[in-house]
Amino acid sequence: MYLIDNAVGLEKIVNHPLEQINSEEMKEVSFMYCARDEMARKVPKHIELILFLFLTGCFWPSQDDRNNFWFDHPVRSTRKEVNRGSWTAEEDQKLAQVIEIHGPKRWKFVATKAGLNRCGKSCRLRWMNYLRPNIKRGNISDQEEDLILRLHRLLGNRWSLIAGRLPGRTDNEIKNYWNSHLSKKIKQRERQNRAVSKAEPESSDTKNIQVMEMNALTIGREDASKCEESFKSGFNGDEFFDCSSDEGPLNLEWMNKFLEMDESWFTLHDI
DNA sequence: AACCTCCCCAACCGCCTTCAT
DNA sequence: GATGAAGGCGGTTGGGGAGGT
């Protein structure tokens, strides 16, 4: 990474008009975009910087470097190319057909059998997140959103566990929804709460009364103490949310009831 | 209409675990 | 038990669509 560390005048480099590069230089640019995977991954934002240094002579790779950086170029590479990026309808169809016959397992075999120039992992992901039957897409309901929020509070970023309790939803979708919608909502709510608490500091008595009211409204003391006991005796999220059995997804009402108990426990303990 | 910016989400990656030999 | 392959997961990226200027 000495290329970046030794860069002179980062601003100047960033502002360099790359579009002014002539066609011969562009050929070299295309070579460099075929730079070694690892290099590109580590400095994806700086690839233009490397190009600039290369094009302006600040960096001229040794023969060894060239061998390393360029071995993925279509002409020079000996490694087998695989399709990447978006799936086509044709690919989807081929994949679905093979899975219908052989089942959703042995993904490398499935990929080969379907005649797809893709890795097994890519096929699995496509199936799990898109082609699988009974997948719900988009339009996450208020009830589902509420459930995600509460499960996340309980489990953290364990998206597959959370998704396992939302029938038809995938971990990827939940994760995306969290990152694009819910995390912002939460931050916004926190900001509002901070603003309110600054404006009118809440007494501990008021807070306690609110907690008691909430408990009374949601589950009652008896349930709350049961809930507390279960947490005291050790709560194993992995076991509780184990989806490996054939029972199918638990219904949302049941889950909501549990989560109400859970929230009450957190509230009682001022967590 | 053309360009720019933002942001959503499909897909990829690396790491870890599980499974098969 | 050791090893390699496959599967599963969470973090991250970047293409492209939507909306703004």
PDB file of C-alpha atoms (C1' of nucleotides) in Angstrom:
ATOM      1  CA  MET A   1       0.000   0.000   0.000  1.00  0.00           C
ATOM      2  CA  TYR A   2       3.032   2.256  -0.221  1.00  0.00           C
ATOM      3  CA  LEU A   3       1.508   3.693  -3.344  1.00  0.00           C
ATOM      4  CA  ILE A   4      -1.062   5.510  -1.317  1.00  0.00           C
ATOM      5  CA  ASP A   5       1.165   6.316   1.607  1.00  0.00           C
ATOM      6  CA  ASN A   6       3.669   7.910  -0.707  1.00  0.00           C
ATOM      7  CA  ALA A   7       1.063   9.796  -2.680  1.00  0.00           C
ATOM      8  CA  VAL A   8       1.929  13.419  -3.121  1.00  0.00           C
ATOM      9  CA  GLY A   9      -0.951  15.860  -2.908  1.00  0.00           C
ATOM     10  CA  LEU A  10      -3.995  13.666  -2.546  1.00  0.00           C
ATOM     11  CA  GLU A  11      -6.330  16.465  -3.488  1.00  0.00           C
ATOM     12  CA  LYS A  12      -4.453  17.128  -6.676  1.00  0.00           C
ATOM     13  CA  ILE A  13      -4.614  13.482  -7.567  1.00  0.00           C
ATOM     14  CA  VAL A  14      -8.302  13.180  -6.866  1.00  0.00           C
ATOM     15  CA  ASN A  15      -8.966  16.217  -9.003  1.00  0.00           C
ATOM     16  CA  HIS A  16      -6.937  14.920 -11.883  1.00  0.00           C
ATOM     17  CA  PRO A  17      -9.126  14.931 -15.019  1.00  0.00           C
ATOM     18  CA  LEU A  18      -9.013  11.244 -15.812  1.00  0.00           C
ATOM     19  CA  GLU A  19     -11.395  11.768 -18.739  1.00  0.00           C
ATOM     20  CA  GLN A  20      -8.540  13.522 -20.526  1.00  0.00           C
ATOM     21  CA  ILE A  21      -6.564  10.335 -20.764  1.00  0.00           C
ATOM     22  CA  ASN A  22      -5.932   9.395 -24.366  1.00  0.00           C
ATOM     23  CA  SER A  23      -6.938   6.108 -25.933  1.00  0.00           C
ATOM     24  CA  GLU A  24      -3.523   4.484 -25.524  1.00  0.00           C
ATOM     25  CA  GLU A  25      -3.563   5.345 -21.858  1.00  0.00           C
ATOM     26  CA  MET A  26      -7.082   3.987 -21.570  1.00  0.00           C
ATOM     27  CA  LYS A  27      -5.849   0.602 -22.722  1.00  0.00           C
ATOM     28  CA  GLU A  28      -3.520   0.620 -19.782  1.00  0.00           C
ATOM     29  CA  VAL A  29      -6.378   1.760 -17.573  1.00  0.00           C
ATOM     30  CA  SER A  30      -8.331  -1.298 -18.599  1.00  0.00           C
ATOM     31  CA  PHE A  31      -5.338  -3.432 -17.694  1.00  0.00           C
ATOM     32  CA  MET A  32      -5.209  -1.895 -14.293  1.00  0.00           C
ATOM     33  CA  TYR A  33      -8.881  -2.409 -13.676  1.00  0.00           C
ATOM     34  CA  CYS A  34      -8.074  -6.065 -14.024  1.00  0.00           C
ATOM     35  CA  ALA A  35      -5.728  -5.598 -11.090  1.00  0.00           C
ATOM     36  CA  ARG A  36      -5.402  -8.413  -8.672  1.00  0.00           C
ATOM     37  CA  ASP A  37      -8.606  -9.092  -6.710  1.00  0.00           C
ATOM     38  CA  GLU A  38      -6.999  -8.547  -3.368  1.00  0.00           C
ATOM     39  CA  MET A  39      -5.521  -5.229  -4.347  1.00  0.00           C
ATOM     40  CA  ALA A  40      -8.795  -3.962  -5.756  1.00  0.00           C
ATOM     41  CA  ARG A  41     -10.677  -5.125  -2.690  1.00  0.00           C
ATOM     42  CA  LYS A  42      -8.375  -3.485  -0.249  1.00  0.00           C
ATOM     43  CA  VAL A  43      -8.342  -0.130  -1.980  1.00  0.00           C
ATOM     44  CA  PRO A  44     -11.516   0.050  -4.061  1.00  0.00           C
ATOM     45  CA  LYS A  45     -11.870   3.747  -3.453  1.00  0.00           C
ATOM     46  CA  HIS A  46      -8.288   4.394  -4.470  1.00  0.00           C
ATOM     47  CA  ILE A  47      -8.082   2.566  -7.743  1.00  0.00           C
ATOM     48  CA  GLU A  48      -8.108   5.867  -9.605  1.00  0.00           C
ATOM     49  CA  LEU A  49      -5.276   7.041  -7.439  1.00  0.00           C
ATOM     50  CA  ILE A  50      -3.219   4.021  -8.406  1.00  0.00           C
ATOM     51  CA  LEU A  51      -4.109   4.594 -12.032  1.00  0.00           C
ATOM     52  CA  PHE A  52      -3.040   8.189 -11.777  1.00  0.00           C
ATOM     53  CA  LEU A  53       0.278   7.326 -10.216  1.00  0.00           C
ATOM     54  CA  PHE A  54       0.803   4.708 -12.850  1.00  0.00           C
ATOM     55  CA  LEU A  55      -0.138   6.975 -15.732  1.00  0.00           C
ATOM     56  CA  THR A  56       1.931   9.879 -14.526  1.00  0.00           C
ATOM     57  CA  GLY A  57       4.996   7.747 -14.000  1.00  0.00           C
ATOM     58  CA  CYS A  58       5.027   8.110 -10.206  1.00  0.00           C
ATOM     59  CA  PHE A  59       4.588   4.377 -10.091  1.00  0.00           C
ATOM     60  CA  TRP A  60       5.927   1.953 -12.614  1.00  0.00           C
ATOM     61  CA  PRO A  61       5.435  -1.665 -11.647  1.00  0.00           C
ATOM     62  CA  SER A  62       8.324  -4.080 -11.707  1.00  0.00           C
ATOM     63  CA  GLN A  63       7.977  -7.217 -13.780  1.00  0.00           C
ATOM     64  CA  ASP A  64       6.969  -9.099 -10.635  1.00  0.00           C
ATOM     65  CA  ASP A  65       4.340  -6.501  -9.818  1.00  0.00           C
ATOM     66  CA  ARG A  66       3.002  -6.648 -13.341  1.00  0.00           C
ATOM     67  CA  ASN A  67       2.725 -10.403 -13.159  1.00  0.00           C
ATOM     68  CA  ASN A  68       0.853 -10.121  -9.890  1.00  0.00           C
ATOM     69  CA  PHE A  69      -1.368  -7.192 -10.754  1.00  0.00           C
ATOM     70  CA  TRP A  70      -2.350  -8.350 -14.181  1.00  0.00           C
ATOM     71  CA  PHE A  71      -2.752 -12.023 -13.955  1.00  0.00           C
ATOM     72  CA  ASP A  72      -6.534 -11.699 -14.156  1.00  0.00           C
ATOM     73  CA  HIS A  73      -6.500  -9.914 -17.475  1.00  0.00           C
ATOM     74  CA  PRO A  74      -8.578 -11.965 -19.963  1.00  0.00           C
ATOM     75  CA  VAL A  75      -5.610 -12.427 -22.289  1.00  0.00           C
ATOM     76  CA  ARG A  76      -3.074 -13.263 -19.625  1.00  0.00           C
ATOM     77  CA  SER A  77      -5.181 -15.065 -17.096  1.00  0.00           C
ATOM     78  CA  THR A  78      -5.179 -18.791 -16.791  1.00  0.00           C
ATOM     79  CA  ARG A  79      -7.883 -18.740 -14.151  1.00  0.00           C
ATOM     80  CA  LYS A  80     -11.370 -19.809 -15.187  1.00  0.00           C
ATOM     81  CA  GLU A  81     -13.728 -16.859 -15.531  1.00  0.00           C
ATOM     82  CA  VAL A  82     -17.121 -17.061 -13.844  1.00  0.00           C
ATOM     83  CA  ASN A  83     -20.206 -14.941 -14.363  1.00  0.00           C
ATOM     84  CA  ARG A  84     -20.761 -12.252 -11.785  1.00  0.00           C
ATOM     85  CA  GLY A  85     -23.340  -9.603 -11.253  1.00  0.00           C
ATOM     86  CA  SER A  86     -27.050  -9.659 -11.855  1.00  0.00           C
ATOM     87  CA  TRP A  87     -28.806 -12.851 -12.781  1.00  0.00           C
ATOM     88  CA  THR A  88     -30.729 -13.105 -16.032  1.00  0.00           C
ATOM     89  CA  ALA A  89     -34.198 -14.654 -16.339  1.00  0.00           C
ATOM     90  CA  GLU A  90     -32.627 -17.470 -18.344  1.00  0.00           C
ATOM     91  CA  GLU A  91     -30.141 -18.257 -15.594  1.00  0.00           C
ATOM     92  CA  ASP A  92     -32.918 -18.203 -13.003  1.00  0.00           C
ATOM     93  CA  GLN A  93     -34.931 -20.646 -15.063  1.00  0.00           C
ATOM     94  CA  LYS A  94     -32.000 -23.036 -15.501  1.00  0.00           C
ATOM     95  CA  LEU A  95     -31.206 -22.926 -11.806  1.00  0.00           C
ATOM     96  CA  ALA A  96     -34.818 -23.522 -10.777  1.00  0.00           C
ATOM     97  CA  GLN A  97     -35.107 -26.480 -13.144  1.00  0.00           C
ATOM     98  CA  VAL A  98     -32.030 -28.204 -11.760  1.00  0.00           C
ATOM     99  CA  ILE A  99     -33.072 -27.580  -8.173  1.00  0.00           C
ATOM    100  CA  GLU A 100     -36.499 -29.015  -8.901  1.00  0.00           C
ATOM    101  CA  ILE A 101     -34.837 -32.274  -9.927  1.00  0.00           C
ATOM    102  CA  HIS A 102     -31.862 -32.480  -7.578  1.00  0.00           C
ATOM    103  CA  GLY A 103     -32.970 -30.336  -4.634  1.00  0.00           C
ATOM    104  CA  PRO A 104     -31.394 -27.240  -3.082  1.00  0.00           C
ATOM    105  CA  LYS A 105     -28.070 -28.749  -1.987  1.00  0.00           C
ATOM    106  CA  ARG A 106     -24.644 -29.597  -3.421  1.00  0.00           C
ATOM    107  CA  TRP A 107     -24.486 -26.156  -4.959  1.00  0.00           C
ATOM    108  CA  LYS A 108     -21.342 -26.710  -6.969  1.00  0.00           C
ATOM    109  CA  PHE A 109     -23.017 -29.686  -8.597  1.00  0.00           C
ATOM    110  CA  VAL A 110     -26.187 -27.666  -9.186  1.00  0.00           C
ATOM    111  CA  ALA A 111     -24.197 -24.872 -10.809  1.00  0.00           C
ATOM    112  CA  THR A 112     -22.441 -27.307 -13.129  1.00  0.00           C
ATOM    113  CA  LYS A 113     -25.575 -29.284 -13.881  1.00  0.00           C
ATOM    114  CA  ALA A 114     -27.489 -26.124 -14.787  1.00  0.00           C
ATOM    115  CA  GLY A 115     -24.714 -25.147 -17.161  1.00  0.00           C
ATOM    116  CA  LEU A 116     -24.308 -21.894 -15.281  1.00  0.00           C
ATOM    117  CA  ASN A 117     -20.918 -20.319 -15.343  1.00  0.00           C
ATOM    118  CA  ARG A 118     -21.334 -19.342 -11.709  1.00  0.00           C
ATOM    119  CA  CYS A 119     -19.946 -20.538  -8.441  1.00  0.00           C
ATOM    120  CA  GLY A 120     -22.059 -22.693  -6.130  1.00  0.00           C
ATOM    121  CA  LYS A 121     -22.210 -19.983  -3.535  1.00  0.00           C
ATOM    122  CA  SER A 122     -23.740 -17.561  -5.994  1.00  0.00           C
ATOM    123  CA  CYS A 123     -26.379 -20.152  -6.959  1.00  0.00           C
ATOM    124  CA  ARG A 124     -27.237 -20.800  -3.339  1.00  0.00           C
ATOM    125  CA  LEU A 125     -27.629 -17.112  -2.631  1.00  0.00           C
ATOM    126  CA  ARG A 126     -29.835 -16.587  -5.664  1.00  0.00           C
ATOM    127  CA  TRP A 127     -32.050 -19.484  -4.642  1.00  0.00           C
ATOM    128  CA  MET A 128     -32.268 -18.552  -0.973  1.00  0.00           C
ATOM    129  CA  ASN A 129     -32.919 -14.869  -1.525  1.00  0.00           C
ATOM    130  CA  TYR A 130     -34.939 -14.816  -4.706  1.00  0.00           C
ATOM    131  CA  LEU A 131     -36.069 -18.044  -6.314  1.00  0.00           C
ATOM    132  CA  ARG A 132     -37.100 -20.080  -3.287  1.00  0.00           C
ATOM    133  CA  PRO A 133     -40.871 -20.672  -3.086  1.00  0.00           C
ATOM    134  CA  ASN A 134     -43.000 -18.618  -0.667  1.00  0.00           C
ATOM    135  CA  ILE A 135     -40.562 -15.725  -0.623  1.00  0.00           C
ATOM    136  CA  LYS A 136     -42.183 -12.417   0.256  1.00  0.00           C
ATOM    137  CA  ARG A 137     -40.600  -9.411  -1.363  1.00  0.00           C
ATOM    138  CA  GLY A 138     -40.931  -5.805  -0.261  1.00  0.00           C
ATOM    139  CA  ASN A 139     -43.896  -4.223   1.556  1.00  0.00           C
ATOM    140  CA  ILE A 140     -42.745  -5.046   5.053  1.00  0.00           C
ATOM    141  CA  SER A 141     -45.807  -4.511   7.232  1.00  0.00           C
ATOM    142  CA  ASP A 142     -45.913  -2.459  10.425  1.00  0.00           C
ATOM    143  CA  GLN A 143     -46.317  -5.660  12.402  1.00  0.00           C
ATOM    144  CA  GLU A 144     -43.235  -7.168  10.785  1.00  0.00           C
ATOM    145  CA  GLU A 145     -41.268  -3.976  11.297  1.00  0.00           C
ATOM    146  CA  ASP A 146     -42.182  -3.919  14.951  1.00  0.00           C
ATOM    147  CA  LEU A 147     -41.131  -7.528  15.290  1.00  0.00           C
ATOM    148  CA  ILE A 148     -37.792  -6.868  13.599  1.00  0.00           C
ATOM    149  CA  LEU A 149     -37.109  -3.985  15.944  1.00  0.00           C
ATOM    150  CA  ARG A 150     -37.825  -6.042  19.012  1.00  0.00           C
ATOM    151  CA  LEU A 151     -35.991  -9.122  17.836  1.00  0.00           C
ATOM    152  CA  HIS A 152     -32.992  -6.984  16.978  1.00  0.00           C
ATOM    153  CA  ARG A 153     -33.013  -5.546  20.460  1.00  0.00           C
ATOM    154  CA  LEU A 154     -32.958  -9.075  21.798  1.00  0.00           C
ATOM    155  CA  LEU A 155     -30.569 -10.717  19.334  1.00  0.00           C
ATOM    156  CA  GLY A 156     -28.487  -7.970  17.756  1.00  0.00           C
ATOM    157  CA  ASN A 157     -27.351  -8.381  14.163  1.00  0.00           C
ATOM    158  CA  ARG A 158     -28.188 -12.077  13.958  1.00  0.00           C
ATOM    159  CA  TRP A 159     -30.147 -11.626  10.784  1.00  0.00           C
ATOM    160  CA  SER A 160     -30.723 -15.254   9.984  1.00  0.00           C
ATOM    161  CA  LEU A 161     -32.283 -15.843  13.397  1.00  0.00           C
ATOM    162  CA  ILE A 162     -34.463 -12.789  13.007  1.00  0.00           C
ATOM    163  CA  ALA A 163     -35.476 -13.795   9.486  1.00  0.00           C
ATOM    164  CA  GLY A 164     -36.285 -17.276  10.730  1.00  0.00           C
ATOM    165  CA  ARG A 165     -39.144 -15.789  12.734  1.00  0.00           C
ATOM    166  CA  LEU A 166     -40.525 -13.757   9.846  1.00  0.00           C
ATOM    167  CA  PRO A 167     -42.150 -16.213   7.449  1.00  0.00           C
ATOM    168  CA  GLY A 168     -41.106 -15.659   3.853  1.00  0.00           C
ATOM    169  CA  ARG A 169     -38.458 -13.063   4.664  1.00  0.00           C
ATOM    170  CA  THR A 170     -34.768 -13.620   4.034  1.00  0.00           C
ATOM    171  CA  ASP A 171     -31.872 -12.595   6.232  1.00  0.00           C
ATOM    172  CA  ASN A 172     -30.563 -10.434   3.418  1.00  0.00           C
ATOM    173  CA  GLU A 173     -33.834  -8.563   3.121  1.00  0.00           C
ATOM    174  CA  ILE A 174     -34.081  -8.003   6.861  1.00  0.00           C
ATOM    175  CA  LYS A 175     -30.488  -6.807   6.960  1.00  0.00           C
ATOM    176  CA  ASN A 176     -31.042  -4.430   4.045  1.00  0.00           C
ATOM    177  CA  TYR A 177     -34.263  -3.163   5.566  1.00  0.00           C
ATOM    178  CA  TRP A 178     -32.520  -2.566   8.847  1.00  0.00           C
ATOM    179  CA  ASN A 179     -29.606  -0.739   7.292  1.00  0.00           C
ATOM    180  CA  SER A 180     -31.687   1.394   4.956  1.00  0.00           C
ATOM    181  CA  HIS A 181     -34.764   2.124   7.063  1.00  0.00           C
ATOM    182  CA  LEU A 182     -34.793   1.051  10.672  1.00  0.00           C
ATOM    183  CA  SER A 183     -31.329   2.170  11.742  1.00  0.00           C
ATOM    184  CA  LYS A 184     -32.194   5.668  10.542  1.00  0.00           C
ATOM    185  CA  LYS A 185     -35.531   5.587  12.324  1.00  0.00           C
ATOM    186  CA  ILE A 186     -33.855   4.559  15.555  1.00  0.00           C
ATOM    187  CA  LYS A 187     -31.240   7.281  15.310  1.00  0.00           C
ATOM    188  CA  GLN A 188     -33.947   9.827  14.625  1.00  0.00           C
ATOM    189  CA  ARG A 189     -35.963   8.611  17.608  1.00  0.00           C
ATOM    190  CA  GLU A 190     -32.884   8.769  19.843  1.00  0.00           C
ATOM    191  CA  ARG A 191     -32.235  12.337  18.763  1.00  0.00           C
ATOM    192  CA  GLN A 192     -35.830  13.266  19.539  1.00  0.00           C
ATOM    193  CA  ASN A 193     -35.647  11.570  22.924  1.00  0.00           C
ATOM    194  CA  ARG A 194     -32.449  13.402  23.771  1.00  0.00           C
ATOM    195  CA  ALA A 195     -34.021  16.706  22.784  1.00  0.00           C
ATOM    196  CA  VAL A 196     -37.100  16.001  24.919  1.00  0.00           C
ATOM    197  CA  SER A 197     -35.098  14.870  27.951  1.00  0.00           C
ATOM    198  CA  LYS A 198     -32.958  18.024  27.730  1.00  0.00           C
ATOM    199  CA  ALA A 199     -36.018  20.224  27.542  1.00  0.00           C
ATOM    200  CA  GLU A 200     -37.841  18.643  30.477  1.00  0.00           C
ATOM    201  CA  PRO A 201     -35.719  16.391  32.683  1.00  0.00           C
ATOM    202  CA  GLU A 202     -37.767  13.457  33.873  1.00  0.00           C
ATOM    203  CA  SER A 203     -37.859  12.632  37.566  1.00  0.00           C
ATOM    204  CA  SER A 204     -37.187   9.055  38.590  1.00  0.00           C
ATOM    205  CA  ASP A 205     -40.663   8.911  40.151  1.00  0.00           C
ATOM    206  CA  THR A 206     -42.339   9.822  36.879  1.00  0.00           C
ATOM    207  CA  LYS A 207     -40.257   7.209  35.102  1.00  0.00           C
ATOM    208  CA  ASN A 208     -41.167   4.532  37.619  1.00  0.00           C
ATOM    209  CA  ILE A 209     -44.852   5.325  37.318  1.00  0.00           C
ATOM    210  CA  GLN A 210     -44.601   5.025  33.543  1.00  0.00           C
ATOM    211  CA  VAL A 211     -42.869   1.682  33.847  1.00  0.00           C
ATOM    212  CA  MET A 212     -45.546   0.405  36.216  1.00  0.00           C
ATOM    213  CA  GLU A 213     -48.303   1.577  33.909  1.00  0.00           C
ATOM    214  CA  MET A 214     -46.670  -0.110  30.998  1.00  0.00           C
ATOM    215  CA  ASN A 215     -46.302  -3.372  32.876  1.00  0.00           C
ATOM    216  CA  ALA A 216     -49.915  -3.307  33.918  1.00  0.00           C
ATOM    217  CA  LEU A 217     -51.013  -2.676  30.369  1.00  0.00           C
ATOM    218  CA  THR A 218     -48.896  -5.314  28.747  1.00  0.00           C
ATOM    219  CA  ILE A 219     -48.544  -8.449  30.780  1.00  0.00           C
ATOM    220  CA  GLY A 220     -49.175  -7.999  34.459  1.00  0.00           C
ATOM    221  CA  ARG A 221     -46.836  -8.654  37.327  1.00  0.00           C
ATOM    222  CA  GLU A 222     -47.260 -12.377  37.423  1.00  0.00           C
ATOM    223  CA  ASP A 223     -46.143 -12.830  33.834  1.00  0.00           C
ATOM    224  CA  ALA A 224     -43.343 -10.366  34.342  1.00  0.00           C
ATOM    225  CA  SER A 225     -41.921 -12.346  37.241  1.00  0.00           C
ATOM    226  CA  LYS A 226     -42.163 -15.561  35.238  1.00  0.00           C
ATOM    227  CA  CYS A 227     -40.335 -13.864  32.444  1.00  0.00           C
ATOM    228  CA  GLU A 228     -37.701 -12.636  34.845  1.00  0.00           C
ATOM    229  CA  GLU A 229     -37.198 -16.142  36.193  1.00  0.00           C
ATOM    230  CA  SER A 230     -36.694 -17.526  32.742  1.00  0.00           C
ATOM    231  CA  PHE A 231     -34.028 -14.926  32.048  1.00  0.00           C
ATOM    232  CA  LYS A 232     -32.389 -15.539  35.411  1.00  0.00           C
ATOM    233  CA  SER A 233     -32.167 -19.225  34.681  1.00  0.00           C
ATOM    234  CA  GLY A 234     -30.315 -18.407  31.503  1.00  0.00           C
ATOM    235  CA  PHE A 235     -31.744 -17.541  28.135  1.00  0.00           C
ATOM    236  CA  ASN A 236     -30.222 -19.310  25.187  1.00  0.00           C
ATOM    237  CA  GLY A 237     -31.132 -17.416  22.047  1.00  0.00           C
ATOM    238  CA  ASP A 238     -29.711 -20.061  19.755  1.00  0.00           C
ATOM    239  CA  GLU A 239     -31.839 -22.767  21.285  1.00  0.00           C
ATOM    240  CA  PHE A 240     -34.916 -20.638  21.561  1.00  0.00           C
ATOM    241  CA  PHE A 241     -34.743 -19.472  17.990  1.00  0.00           C
ATOM    242  CA  ASP A 242     -33.596 -22.749  16.590  1.00  0.00           C
ATOM    243  CA  CYS A 243     -35.418 -23.085  13.279  1.00  0.00           C
ATOM    244  CA  SER A 244     -33.996 -26.441  12.354  1.00  0.00           C
ATOM    245  CA  SER A 245     -37.084 -28.361  13.409  1.00  0.00           C
ATOM    246  CA  ASP A 246     -39.917 -29.044  11.021  1.00  0.00           C
ATOM    247  CA  GLU A 247     -42.445 -27.126  13.076  1.00  0.00           C
ATOM    248  CA  GLY A 248     -42.359 -24.256  10.619  1.00  0.00           C
ATOM    249  CA  PRO A 249     -42.359 -20.595  11.505  1.00  0.00           C
ATOM    250  CA  LEU A 250     -43.985 -19.700  14.768  1.00  0.00           C
ATOM    251  CA  ASN A 251     -46.962 -17.454  14.407  1.00  0.00           C
ATOM    252  CA  LEU A 252     -46.444 -13.780  14.912  1.00  0.00           C
ATOM    253  CA  GLU A 253     -48.982 -13.384  17.710  1.00  0.00           C
ATOM    254  CA  TRP A 254     -47.167 -15.871  19.872  1.00  0.00           C
ATOM    255  CA  MET A 255     -43.882 -14.133  19.149  1.00  0.00           C
ATOM    256  CA  ASN A 256     -45.342 -10.742  19.932  1.00  0.00           C
ATOM    257  CA  LYS A 257     -46.546 -12.017  23.281  1.00  0.00           C
ATOM    258  CA  PHE A 258     -43.098 -13.313  24.116  1.00  0.00           C
ATOM    259  CA  LEU A 259     -41.479 -10.083  23.084  1.00  0.00           C
ATOM    260  CA  GLU A 260     -43.878  -8.077  25.218  1.00  0.00           C
ATOM    261  CA  MET A 261     -42.717 -10.148  28.169  1.00  0.00           C
ATOM    262  CA  ASP A 262     -39.150  -9.593  27.121  1.00  0.00           C
ATOM    263  CA  GLU A 263     -39.571  -5.821  26.880  1.00  0.00           C
ATOM    264  CA  SER A 264     -41.189  -5.740  30.242  1.00  0.00           C
ATOM    265  CA  TRP A 265     -38.181  -7.491  31.711  1.00  0.00           C
ATOM    266  CA  PHE A 266     -35.832  -4.964  30.150  1.00  0.00           C
ATOM    267  CA  THR A 267     -37.982  -2.123  31.403  1.00  0.00           C
ATOM    268  CA  LEU A 268     -38.180  -3.517  34.926  1.00  0.00           C
ATOM    269  CA  HIS A 269     -34.424  -3.665  35.028  1.00  0.00           C
ATOM    270  CA  ASP A 270     -34.069  -0.246  33.445  1.00  0.00           C
ATOM    271  CA  ILE A 271     -32.052  -1.610  30.537  1.00  0.00           C
TER     272      ILE A 271
ATOM    273  C1'  DA B   1     -33.428  17.283 -21.395  1.00  0.00           C
ATOM    274  C1'  DA B   2     -29.205  16.668 -19.052  1.00  0.00           C
ATOM    275  C1'  DC B   3     -26.755  16.147 -15.234  1.00  0.00           C
ATOM    276  C1'  DC B   4     -26.034  15.192 -10.344  1.00  0.00           C
ATOM    277  C1'  DT B   5     -26.828  13.110  -5.860  1.00  0.00           C
ATOM    278  C1'  DC B   6     -28.798   9.935  -2.945  1.00  0.00           C
ATOM    279  C1'  DC B   7     -29.977   5.560  -1.517  1.00  0.00           C
ATOM    280  C1'  DC B   8     -31.912   0.921  -2.066  1.00  0.00           C
ATOM    281  C1'  DC B   9     -30.943  -3.729  -2.515  1.00  0.00           C
ATOM    282  C1'  DA B  10     -28.865  -7.699  -5.135  1.00  0.00           C
ATOM    283  C1'  DA B  11     -24.743  -9.731  -5.059  1.00  0.00           C
ATOM    284  C1'  DC B  12     -20.196 -10.376  -3.530  1.00  0.00           C
ATOM    285  C1'  DC B  13     -16.564 -11.257  -0.063  1.00  0.00           C
ATOM    286  C1'  DG B  14     -14.100 -13.179   3.890  1.00  0.00           C
ATOM    287  C1'  DC B  15     -14.532 -15.706   7.854  1.00  0.00           C
ATOM    288  C1'  DC B  16     -16.258 -19.319  10.557  1.00  0.00           C
ATOM    289  C1'  DT B  17     -18.546 -23.754  11.160  1.00  0.00           C
ATOM    290  C1'  DT B  18     -19.951 -28.155   9.650  1.00  0.00           C
ATOM    291  C1'  DC B  19     -19.440 -32.153   6.993  1.00  0.00           C
ATOM    292  C1'  DA B  20     -17.092 -35.786   4.413  1.00  0.00           C
ATOM    293  C1'  DT B  21     -13.090 -38.384   3.608  1.00  0.00           C
TER     294       DT B  21
ATOM    295  C1'  DG C   1      -7.516 -36.231  14.510  1.00  0.00           C
ATOM    296  C1'  DA C   2      -6.212 -33.772  10.040  1.00  0.00           C
ATOM    297  C1'  DT C   3      -7.560 -31.808   5.985  1.00  0.00           C
ATOM    298  C1'  DG C   4     -10.216 -29.901   2.307  1.00  0.00           C
ATOM    299  C1'  DA C   5     -14.781 -28.836   0.518  1.00  0.00           C
ATOM    300  C1'  DA C   6     -19.161 -27.018   1.166  1.00  0.00           C
ATOM    301  C1'  DG C   7     -22.465 -24.372   3.603  1.00  0.00           C
ATOM    302  C1'  DG C   8     -23.922 -20.446   6.316  1.00  0.00           C
ATOM    303  C1'  DC C   9     -23.524 -15.899   7.997  1.00  0.00           C
ATOM    304  C1'  DG C  10     -22.797 -10.888   8.557  1.00  0.00           C
ATOM    305  C1'  DG C  11     -20.395  -6.925   6.518  1.00  0.00           C
ATOM    306  C1'  DT C  12     -19.787  -4.371   2.487  1.00  0.00           C
ATOM    307  C1'  DT C  13     -20.014  -2.761  -2.248  1.00  0.00           C
ATOM    308  C1'  DG C  14     -21.629  -0.735  -6.430  1.00  0.00           C
ATOM    309  C1'  DG C  15     -25.224  -0.664 -10.234  1.00  0.00           C
ATOM    310  C1'  DG C  16     -29.030   1.576 -11.275  1.00  0.00           C
ATOM    311  C1'  DG C  17     -33.374   3.848 -10.395  1.00  0.00           C
ATOM    312  C1'  DA C  18     -35.660   7.898  -8.281  1.00  0.00           C
ATOM    313  C1'  DG C  19     -35.792  12.412  -7.257  1.00  0.00           C
ATOM    314  C1'  DG C  20     -33.759  16.999  -7.281  1.00  0.00           C
ATOM    315  C1'  DT C  21     -31.523  20.931  -9.690  1.00  0.00           C
TER     316       DT C  21
END
